PDB file of C-alpha atoms and ligand atoms in Angstrom:
ATOM      1  CA  MET A  28      -4.425  38.973  -9.613  1.00 57.00           C
ATOM      2  CA  PRO A  29      -4.416  36.614  -6.670  1.00 57.00           C
ATOM      3  CA  ASP A  30      -3.789  33.058  -7.704  1.00 60.00           C
ATOM      4  CA  ALA A  31      -3.908  31.705  -4.172  1.00 57.00           C
ATOM      5  CA  ASP A  32      -6.989  29.830  -5.211  1.00 60.00           C
ATOM      6  CA  ASP A  33      -5.020  27.781  -7.685  1.00 57.00           C
ATOM      7  CA  SER A  34      -2.216  26.819  -5.299  1.00 52.00           C
ATOM      8  CA  GLU A  35      -4.738  25.865  -2.675  1.00 52.00           C
ATOM      9  CA  ARG A  36      -6.371  23.544  -5.106  1.00 51.00           C
ATOM     10  CA  ARG A  37      -3.094  21.851  -5.901  1.00 54.00           C
ATOM     11  CA  ALA A  38      -2.299  21.353  -2.246  1.00 63.00           C
ATOM     12  CA  GLN A  39      -5.643  19.666  -1.765  1.00 77.00           C
ATOM     13  CA  ALA A  40      -5.053  15.952  -1.424  1.00 91.00           C
ATOM     14  CA  VAL A  41      -7.695  13.349  -1.954  1.00 95.00           C
ATOM     15  CA  CYS A  42      -8.672  10.359   0.090  1.00 96.00           C
ATOM     16  CA  PRO A  43      -6.948   7.196  -1.195  1.00 94.00           C
ATOM     17  CA  ILE A  44     -10.038   5.196  -0.316  1.00 94.00           C
ATOM     18  CA  CYS A  45     -12.877   7.091  -1.979  1.00 96.00           C
ATOM     19  CA  GLY A  46     -11.141   9.963  -3.789  1.00 96.00           C
ATOM     20  CA  LYS A  47     -12.871  12.744  -1.887  1.00 96.00           C
ATOM     21  CA  PRO A  48     -10.911  15.776  -0.632  1.00 95.00           C
ATOM     22  CA  THR A  49      -9.101  14.881   2.572  1.00 95.00           C
ATOM     23  CA  GLU A  50     -10.112  16.289   5.905  1.00 94.00           C
ATOM     24  CA  THR A  51      -7.239  17.655   7.988  1.00 93.00           C
ATOM     25  CA  ARG A  52      -8.528  15.798  10.991  1.00 95.00           C
ATOM     26  CA  TRP A  53      -8.527  12.440   9.215  1.00 94.00           C
ATOM     27  CA  ARG A  54      -5.567  12.889   6.911  1.00 92.00           C
ATOM     28  CA  PRO A  55      -4.715  11.262   4.654  1.00 94.00           C
ATOM     29  CA  PHE A  56      -8.345  10.221   4.537  1.00 95.00           C
ATOM     30  CA  CYS A  57     -11.560  12.173   4.211  1.00 96.00           C
ATOM     31  CA  SER A  58     -13.348  10.704   7.194  1.00 97.00           C
ATOM     32  CA  LYS A  59     -13.116   8.244  10.042  1.00 96.00           C
ATOM     33  CA  ARG A  60     -14.912   5.715   7.919  1.00 96.00           C
ATOM     34  CA  CYS A  61     -12.255   5.733   5.235  1.00 96.00           C
ATOM     35  CA  ALA A  62      -9.518   5.632   7.874  1.00 95.00           C
ATOM     36  CA  ASP A  63     -11.222   2.556   9.276  1.00 94.00           C
ATOM     37  CA  VAL A  64     -11.429   0.964   5.855  1.00 93.00           C
ATOM     38  CA  ASP A  65      -7.690   1.357   5.440  1.00 92.00           C
ATOM     39  CA  LEU A  66      -7.026  -0.017   8.891  1.00 91.00           C
ATOM     40  CA  HIS A  67      -9.160  -3.056   8.147  1.00 90.00           C
ATOM     41  CA  ARG A  68      -7.186  -3.692   5.002  1.00 87.00           C
ATOM     42  CA  TRP A  69      -4.048  -3.782   7.081  1.00 86.00           C
ATOM     43  CA  LEU A  70      -5.520  -6.083   9.687  1.00 87.00           C
ATOM     44  CA  SER A  71      -7.025  -8.455   7.163  1.00 86.00           C
ATOM     45  CA  GLY A  72      -3.694  -8.862   5.389  1.00 77.00           C
ATOM     46  CA  GLY A  73      -4.414  -6.708   2.357  1.00 58.00           C
ATOM     47  CA  TYR A  74      -0.911  -5.290   2.521  1.00 56.00           C
ATOM     48  CA  VAL A  75       1.027  -8.408   3.381  1.00 60.00           C
ATOM     49  CA  ILE A  76       4.775  -8.014   3.274  1.00 61.00           C
ATOM     50  CA  PRO A  77       6.509 -11.279   2.376  1.00 63.00           C
ATOM     51  CA  ALA A  78       9.083 -12.486   4.884  1.00 66.00           C
ATOM     52  CA  ALA A  79      12.450 -11.933   3.289  1.00 63.00           C
ATOM     53  CA  GLU A  80      14.180 -14.384   5.624  1.00 59.00           C
ATOM     54  CA  GLU A  81      12.056 -17.343   4.570  1.00 54.00           C
ATOM     55  CA  ALA A  82      12.398 -16.483   0.910  1.00 49.00           C
ATOM     56  CA  GLY A  83      16.187 -16.472   1.247  1.00 50.00           C
ATOM     57  CA  GLU A  84      16.275 -19.952   2.748  1.00 52.00           C
ATOM     58  CA  ASP A  85      13.937 -21.317   0.111  1.00 55.00           C
ATOM     59  CA  ALA A  86      16.039 -19.867  -2.665  1.00 51.00           C
ATOM     60  CA  GLY A  87      19.096 -21.716  -1.387  1.00 51.00           C
ATOM     61  CA  GLU A  88      17.310 -25.072  -1.440  1.00 52.00           C
ATOM     62  CA  ASN A  89      15.808 -24.444  -4.836  1.00 52.00           C
ATOM     63  CA  ALA A  90      19.203 -23.660  -6.305  1.00 51.00           C
ATOM     64  CA  GLY A  91      20.347 -27.202  -5.528  1.00 52.00           C
ATOM     65  CA  ASP A  92      17.192 -28.719  -6.993  1.00 55.00           C
ATOM     66  CA  GLU A  93      17.561 -26.787 -10.189  1.00 55.00           C
ATOM     67  CA  ARG A  94      21.016 -28.206 -10.770  1.00 60.00           C
ATOM     68  CA  ASP A  95      19.733 -31.766 -10.549  1.00 61.00           C
ATOM     69  CA  ALA A  96      16.934 -31.044 -12.975  1.00 55.00           C
ATOM     70  CA  ASP A  97      19.378 -29.548 -15.450  1.00 63.00           C
ATOM     71  CA  THR A  98      21.612 -32.616 -15.555  1.00 60.00           C
ATOM     72  CA  GLU A  99      18.629 -34.855 -16.121  1.00 65.00           C
ATOM     73  CA  ARG A 100      17.438 -32.750 -18.992  1.00 64.00           C
ATOM     74  CA  GLY A 101      20.818 -32.605 -20.647  1.00 60.00           C
TER      75      GLY A 101
HETATM   76 ZN1   ZN B 228     -12.683   8.820   1.811  1.00 54.64          ZN
END
């Protein structure tokens, strides 16, 4: 009983954009269109990664502010 069919099915990935089976040529997408959609998301800032450096500096300043606020409240 050949169960190659089953394993092939499991290996089949789907396009993260539209959910269709991926095409080897456009992996991990199903077509150029979906690849383009993903690219556009990147370019338009859909996947923005916050700048860790800036956040660190801000945190330092905020720490001082918080102290002041605490004394006032107390
Ligand atoms: Zn797709």
